Amino acid sequence: MVILMKRTATEKDVAAVAEFLKNKGLGTHISKGQDATIIGVIGDKSCLAQTPLEMLPGVEKAVPIMQSYKLASRAFAPEGRVCHVGEEEIGGKKLALIGGPCAVESEEQIFEAARGVAAAGARFLRGGAYKPRTSPYSFQGLEEKGLPLLRQAADAYGLKVVSEIISENLIESEGQYVDMFQVGARNMQNFRLLRELGRCKIPVLLKRGIASTIDEWLDAAEYIMAGGNYNVVLCERGIRTFETATRNTLDICAVPVVKERSNLPIIVDPSHAAGKAAYIRSLSLAGIAAGADGIIVEVHPDPMNAKSDAAQQIKPDAFCALAEDIRRIAPVLGREA
Amino acid sequence: MVILMKRTATEKDVAAVAEFLKNKGLGTHISKGQDATIIGVIGDKSCLAQTPLEMLPGVEKAVPIMQSYKLASRAFAPEGRVCHVGEEEIGGKKLALIGGPCAVESEEQIFEAARGVAAAGARFLRGGAYKPRTSPYSFQGLEEKGLPLLRQAADAYGLKVVSEIISENLIESEGQYVDMFQVGARNMQNFRLLRELGRCKIPVLLKRGIASTIDEWLDAAEYIMAGGNYNVVLCERGIRTFETATRNTLDICAVPVVKERSNLPIIVDPSHAAGKAAYIRSLSLAGIAAGADGIIVEVHPDPMNAKSDAAQQIKPDAFCALAEDIRRIAPVLGREA
Amino acid sequence: MVILMKRTATEKDVAAVAEFLKNKGLGTHISKGQDATIIGVIGDKSCLAQTPLEMLPGVEKAVPIMQSYKLASRAFAPEGRVCHVGEEEIGGKKLALIGGPCAVESEEQIFEAARGVAAAGARFLRGGAYKPRTSPYSFQGLEEKGLPLLRQAADAYGLKVVSEIISENLIESEGQYVDMFQVGARNMQNFRLLRELGRCKIPVLLKRGIASTIDEWLDAAEYIMAGGNYNVVLCERGIRTFETATRNTLDICAVPVVKERSNLPIIVDPSHAAGKAAYIRSLSLAGIAAGADGIIVEVHPDPMNAKSDAAQQIKPDAFCALAEDIRRIAPVLGREA
Amino acid sequence: MVILMKRTATEKDVAAVAEFLKNKGLGTHISKGQDATIIGVIGDKSCLAQTPLEMLPGVEKAVPIMQSYKLASRAFAPEGRVCHVGEEEIGGKKLALIGGPCAVESEEQIFEAARGVAAAGARFLRGGAYKPRTSPYSFQGLEEKGLPLLRQAADAYGLKVVSEIISENLIESEGQYVDMFQVGARNMQNFRLLRELGRCKIPVLLKRGIASTIDEWLDAAEYIMAGGNYNVVLCERGIRTFETATRNTLDICAVPVVKERSNLPIIVDPSHAAGKAAYIRSLSLAGIAAGADGIIVEVHPDPMNAKSDAAQQIKPDAFCALAEDIRRIAPVLGREA
């Protein structure tokens, strides 16, 4: 924390700020500059987190210069962390490919999707049972009926299951079917859900909120890790901007930024960012080239008749060709797929 | 729904689209223009909500032109709706003033806040018991211990209680203490919570998500109303933009837009938008001048020592002066306060 | 400027940074904290403006904490500045009302607009002769033929002329017809234009760029003032955000922020922000209530047949009624109109 | 253009709209739907560009469904266009690598940069002579003294010269030294400049404005092409969003969107998007993987002492290694470098 005093601040103002900090148990370093005085705060500044220092006479502004997350920071585990999902890994040398439909719709559909995903060489099957939908009149998923179908399809093809969790009340029941919980963008700051996920042992795929900064996203990961669950993978899926040509704007630079700031693996979701099947291949390859640890793609055997997110789902054969391209560029990144 | 065909689309493409729609039970009107053919879709288009028509050969794009909310729309109740909170109203001629601290911190604090709020002539006391916080290491509220204090303070000064609800699991317990639930920005699309609120009888103050469009906000209101609870008030509290001078950017024009599109009352929250006490008065008066039905302001007897959101809370005397100014401009808007 | 060292930084790293700064003629104050060392930089930091201090070993980040504008800052003229346009003022007790069409289209049109604007009690007539248009196929204005018409219409009703300047090449010729140049949002960072405007004596109305922060806007004002022309008025006209219900999002809080940071007057343009005539009244009153020094509104005698920006222009009688409302709320703000 | 009527619109309202359009020389197709009537407009709608149809009684909204650019559209040249810069090409099979410093600072600096750029196998040297800077107190470039140095350095290593043009007044003089003009983000809507560039024969690299949609960007390209200069290359360099971890947010999906909508080549500028040297490699590879026709990277022999944009410039050896990586992934994209 650094405090910038106004140009018009008096010696007395500066002394009062120092006194205020001293009473909170903090030390100060005072630098008198040409234009203004700067006060560096020394000690455990967490007690100042909510103190409006700008309200003290003579204070221009207080500038926090440290991040609030610790367990999720790169400094905490400089070598980086690998997430273990059963015998599979995300964040190791091998790139993680996750595919599957937006929603589980029927036994036939999910088995066909699983077959295609496995044929592409992917190791993870995604599929939503509980669907958060913008309008109350849209299809809301098969809910508890969808999970066993998803599990059976994955098992039939030797895949791990990734599925969205939308309420802390469902952790126990849904946890019996999935290998990895996915927290959707809308729930990235559902702190009660995050806290409960920190207390369970199942790995978590944490999507970035569409209006969340990278630091807020890492704060959200910190909620899970603070409970003891370090098996967290981040997923960049596009942020909301003024551009309407795509559903969201994939923040591709979040990949190297996360690699620099955090010890957690990060994957990219091209489907929700693009909102359009035609752009999936470009975004997937871009994600891998930027250094992501994998991708999660919506794959549906019959997108034209999908009950949700139809425009952005690709067919199994397109996913297969994409996986092949990823295998070809992986070595340039020092990876394999 | 209107479908724009590509310039290169053939007669056969157009016929195939018409056939596709016919099989869904929909009619078409085909307009052959100079540059391209347009197909207007007739009938209940809800079955197309998730159909990627762009995947049909020759289709350039499909443009939805109707909103997905109905109960929340202006057309559904052209005269507008008044929300009843006990014997108080929001959305009638009288402007609603809601004040109180970010969080209930102690008996003394909340009683002092309530006294100040009542002295300003306001009729509603706000105060958080359960606080969603960005970092897991921040103060999380007094939780279930805060609610009785809030109720007692409000009763002592004849005020209605507004408090945030952060989980469907708390509706029953928290509902015993509050007159109106507040849904925070982070939970605007917590659809399970919205659905349960639709089934209860307590009025709901629905804050806009920081990255939500006005139409998505009205879709969220629709979730509550679809359950039978029409006592909903919208609250504009700032959206996230590139500007960092303020915590968020108050979308003041949301007020007339909501008045045009929806039948629901709308109030303005200057505190969370500004993030700084010095801007509260300007934003409050602007909100009322723009046509809002009231304001909700963070008022704390001792902001310097508040445990959360300290920088943006004002003192009771400032709230009192603000209420006085609002009373003076209200008649220009055809209102009273 | 404050430099935050990495947790892993060594004594030697800190010494090297101090040495580097010393060679640039700067002093340092070093604060060793619990988690990290902070280096405060003392002296004229302008020589560091482009130095990537983060590239020095052990440096986590460099945080600039002073603004780059001086003449435009509140500290430079704490009492605030009034802009003089002939015998009229913007920024004094009297609110400035500016009205007129998007573009000068014909003698009849501009005289009728001027009559309406004067009848409302406004003292300034706006009208574009040179129009920057997004598409090359749109109406580009009457160009040099429009200016004399605008001047004559203004003179006939005793009004001052405000018109957009789009190139430094036009300053001399256009300057013969106008009382105040307007710099449009797209040219806010056309630095050659700004520099030349700094050298002329005509007041400048500087619109905010749609993606410019308030500080960048004040930097742009600084360009003009650095040349000696202090007669600058800022105009908030909406920024670009994700919301599409309005053409842009009026950043109403920019009004109190500018009042705090700068000595320049600020007015609000509701027309370009809203993009729709129906919202003009709400935004105008909100602007005045927030503390703006005036408004600039698009007023056209026949909006249905306007050649540009038709949807957002209001008729003279609506402008007249609006001026009346502004007169009624002005006293609450300590103003008159 | 499609016009959606209000639910409450009468037959008379619909007839009046049809009559209004007929008087403009336009035909209509009227579709009476369950909820509302839709009017499709037939004919040359350019005459409606500025008509506020929403002001006609009963009209809910008018939805434009065609883009305003033609020459820049994919439909106009479905096979795509290659830009010729002397004997070099951008947009062909070979990827274009452009490197060089933010600004020309001295003979020694630009020659050393050129040597490094050529050594990497790049064919284009960039360097700014006229620098648009946010603050009037920052280094503004060597201006006319910089151009001959840039030309000589490029010639010494057989490179083409790319340099920014900031005013239509400089086209003739600067045109004697450069092979390709660069239009910076701030000038993307400087329509006078664009128009004059359309009249000259020198190829143009058109950067996207930080708040411009892809369609507005293509409209800007249309300005140049409408004058007869088809040698235009687009450059994605990041847009402004709420995220502050990077200088801007690289809109990587703009690459496939532009490929779909336009016939123009597109390259990516990782330097301005990232604002930090450490992220350049990731963004460059991502750009190529997404399908871009090349990259433009800031390369400086001594970034620590650069006079502008220092934090985001990389050294020649890093550029060389990057070029090598690009060569390795190019075949996966069907390209070479």
mmCIF file of C-alpha atoms in Angstrom, chain A residues 20 24 49-56 60 68-71 130-138 140 143 166-170 186-187 189-192 195 210-213 215-216 219-220 222-223 226 240 276-277 303-313, chain B residues 20 24 49-56 60 68-71 130-138 140 143 166-170 186-187 189-192 195 210-213 215-216 219-220 222-223 226 240 276-277 303-313:
data_model
loop_
_atom_site.group_PDB
_atom_site.id
_atom_site.type_symbol
_atom_site.label_atom_id
_atom_site.label_comp_id
_atom_site.label_asym_id
_atom_site.label_seq_id
_atom_site.Cartn_x
_atom_site.Cartn_y
_atom_site.Cartn_z
ATOM 1 C CA PHE A 20 -3.515 6.704 12.070
ATOM 2 C CA LYS A 24 -3.392 0.100 13.321
ATOM 3 C CA ALA A 49 -8.467 -3.514 3.080
ATOM 4 C CA GLN A 50 -11.655 -1.578 3.677
ATOM 5 C CA THR A 51 -10.333 1.613 5.201
ATOM 6 C CA PRO A 52 -11.117 4.659 3.062
ATOM 7 C CA LEU A 53 -7.795 6.366 3.591
ATOM 8 C CA GLU A 54 -8.841 8.944 0.995
ATOM 9 C CA MET A 55 -11.136 10.347 3.668
ATOM 10 C CA LEU A 56 -8.224 11.440 5.831
ATOM 11 C CA GLU A 60 -5.049 12.145 -2.638
ATOM 12 C CA SER A 68 -4.972 -10.500 -2.552
ATOM 13 C CA TYR A 69 -4.519 -14.148 -3.551
ATOM 14 C CA LYS A 70 -1.675 -16.252 -2.216
ATOM 15 C CA LEU A 71 -2.256 -19.979 -2.753
ATOM 16 C CA TYR A 130 -28.137 -28.648 -15.060
ATOM 17 C CA LYS A 131 -28.180 -25.712 -17.470
ATOM 18 C CA PRO A 132 -28.284 -22.093 -16.341
ATOM 19 C CA ARG A 133 -30.310 -20.337 -19.040
ATOM 20 C CA THR A 134 -30.897 -16.649 -19.618
ATOM 21 C CA SER A 135 -34.615 -17.066 -20.228
ATOM 22 C CA PRO A 136 -36.911 -19.100 -17.951
ATOM 23 C CA TYR A 137 -38.641 -20.421 -21.044
ATOM 24 C CA SER A 138 -35.547 -22.172 -22.458
ATOM 25 C CA GLN A 140 -33.041 -26.266 -18.614
ATOM 26 C CA GLU A 143 -31.055 -32.380 -14.522
ATOM 27 C CA ILE A 166 -24.699 -24.884 -10.207
ATOM 28 C CA SER A 167 -25.485 -25.124 -6.509
ATOM 29 C CA GLU A 168 -23.734 -26.193 -3.335
ATOM 30 C CA ASN A 169 -26.807 -28.363 -2.694
ATOM 31 C CA LEU A 170 -25.897 -30.599 -5.617
ATOM 32 C CA ARG A 186 -22.140 -16.946 -14.075
ATOM 33 C CA ASN A 187 -21.125 -18.740 -10.881
ATOM 34 C CA GLN A 189 -18.358 -15.385 -7.852
ATOM 35 C CA ASN A 190 -20.933 -17.651 -6.214
ATOM 36 C CA PHE A 191 -18.782 -17.716 -3.113
ATOM 37 C CA ARG A 192 -20.883 -20.211 -1.160
ATOM 38 C CA ARG A 195 -16.284 -22.491 -0.512
ATOM 39 C CA ILE A 210 -17.569 -12.599 -18.514
ATOM 40 C CA ALA A 211 -16.882 -9.374 -16.642
ATOM 41 C CA SER A 212 -14.186 -10.599 -14.281
ATOM 42 C CA THR A 213 -10.626 -9.388 -14.304
ATOM 43 C CA ASP A 215 -7.126 -10.992 -10.592
ATOM 44 C CA GLU A 216 -10.763 -11.480 -9.542
ATOM 45 C CA ASP A 219 -9.359 -14.564 -6.097
ATOM 46 C CA ALA A 220 -12.175 -16.970 -6.933
ATOM 47 C CA GLU A 222 -8.274 -18.782 -3.947
ATOM 48 C CA TYR A 223 -11.690 -19.416 -2.365
ATOM 49 C CA ALA A 226 -8.313 -21.874 0.805
ATOM 50 C CA ARG A 240 -17.921 -9.243 -22.623
ATOM 51 C CA LYS A 276 -20.248 -19.801 -33.896
ATOM 52 C CA ALA A 277 -18.959 -23.149 -35.093
ATOM 53 C CA PRO A 303 -25.802 -29.536 -33.977
ATOM 54 C CA MET A 304 -28.790 -28.513 -36.130
ATOM 55 C CA ASN A 305 -31.076 -30.236 -33.662
ATOM 56 C CA ALA A 306 -29.247 -29.457 -30.439
ATOM 57 C CA LYS A 307 -31.474 -28.129 -27.674
ATOM 58 C CA SER A 308 -29.046 -25.391 -26.582
ATOM 59 C CA ASP A 309 -26.004 -23.532 -27.895
ATOM 60 C CA ALA A 310 -26.555 -25.183 -31.246
ATOM 61 C CA ALA A 311 -24.775 -22.551 -33.308
ATOM 62 C CA GLN A 312 -21.481 -23.084 -31.587
ATOM 63 C CA GLN A 313 -21.239 -26.876 -31.490
ATOM 64 C CA PHE B 20 -37.341 -26.567 -42.750
ATOM 65 C CA LYS B 24 -41.371 -26.869 -37.377
ATOM 66 C CA ALA B 49 -34.550 -20.365 -29.975
ATOM 67 C CA GLN B 50 -31.595 -22.702 -30.224
ATOM 68 C CA THR B 51 -31.660 -23.644 -33.864
ATOM 69 C CA PRO B 52 -28.536 -22.542 -35.722
ATOM 70 C CA LEU B 53 -30.309 -21.487 -38.886
ATOM 71 C CA GLU B 54 -27.007 -20.078 -40.116
ATOM 72 C CA MET B 55 -25.970 -23.681 -40.705
ATOM 73 C CA LEU B 56 -28.555 -24.150 -43.432
ATOM 74 C CA GLU B 60 -26.328 -15.381 -44.031
ATOM 75 C CA SER B 68 -37.839 -13.107 -24.706
ATOM 76 C CA TYR B 69 -39.539 -11.627 -21.612
ATOM 77 C CA LYS B 70 -43.282 -11.109 -21.442
ATOM 78 C CA LEU B 71 -44.498 -10.559 -17.868
ATOM 79 C CA TYR B 130 -24.474 -12.240 4.325
ATOM 80 C CA LYS B 131 -21.802 -10.494 2.254
ATOM 81 C CA PRO B 132 -20.431 -11.890 -1.004
ATOM 82 C CA ARG B 133 -16.777 -10.795 -1.033
ATOM 83 C CA THR B 134 -14.204 -10.981 -3.815
ATOM 84 C CA SER B 135 -11.468 -12.285 -1.531
ATOM 85 C CA PRO B 136 -11.954 -15.192 0.906
ATOM 86 C CA TYR B 137 -9.908 -13.270 3.451
ATOM 87 C CA SER B 138 -12.338 -10.314 3.710
ATOM 88 C CA GLN B 140 -18.060 -11.918 5.311
ATOM 89 C CA GLU B 143 -24.540 -13.761 8.842
ATOM 90 C CA ILE B 166 -27.352 -15.024 -1.457
ATOM 91 C CA SER B 167 -28.707 -18.571 -1.537
ATOM 92 C CA GLU B 168 -32.026 -20.288 -2.040
ATOM 93 C CA ASN B 169 -31.239 -22.185 1.169
ATOM 94 C CA LEU B 170 -31.631 -18.990 3.178
ATOM 95 C CA ARG B 186 -23.288 -11.257 -8.782
ATOM 96 C CA ASN B 187 -26.466 -13.293 -8.334
ATOM 97 C CA GLN B 189 -28.213 -14.823 -13.083
ATOM 98 C CA ASN B 190 -28.318 -17.306 -10.203
ATOM 99 C CA PHE B 191 -31.381 -18.838 -11.741
ATOM 100 C CA ARG B 192 -32.082 -21.329 -8.954
ATOM 101 C CA ARG B 195 -36.842 -19.314 -9.331
ATOM 102 C CA ILE B 210 -22.189 -5.592 -13.910
ATOM 103 C CA ALA B 211 -21.963 -7.172 -17.338
ATOM 104 C CA SER B 212 -25.646 -7.710 -18.028
ATOM 105 C CA THR B 213 -27.557 -6.012 -20.785
ATOM 106 C CA ASP B 215 -32.665 -7.243 -21.778
ATOM 107 C CA GLU B 216 -30.831 -9.937 -19.800
ATOM 108 C CA ASP B 219 -35.065 -11.854 -18.460
ATOM 109 C CA ALA B 220 -33.870 -12.328 -14.878
ATOM 110 C CA GLU B 222 -39.021 -12.701 -15.759
ATOM 111 C CA TYR B 223 -37.665 -15.725 -13.854
ATOM 112 C CA ALA B 226 -42.852 -16.483 -13.972
ATOM 113 C CA ARG B 240 -18.257 -2.596 -15.856
ATOM 114 C CA LYS B 276 -16.508 6.972 -3.617
ATOM 115 C CA ALA B 277 -18.564 8.999 -1.178
ATOM 116 C CA PRO B 303 -17.470 5.258 7.412
ATOM 117 C CA MET B 304 -13.790 5.506 8.383
ATOM 118 C CA ASN B 305 -14.223 2.412 10.511
ATOM 119 C CA ALA B 306 -16.685 0.477 8.375
ATOM 120 C CA LYS B 307 -15.745 -3.142 7.809
ATOM 121 C CA SER B 308 -16.604 -3.152 4.101
ATOM 122 C CA ASP B 309 -17.197 -0.699 1.262
ATOM 123 C CA ALA B 310 -16.034 2.077 3.540
ATOM 124 C CA ALA B 311 -14.957 4.460 0.807
ATOM 125 C CA GLN B 312 -18.419 4.713 -0.649
ATOM 126 C CA GLN B 313 -20.571 5.148 2.462
#
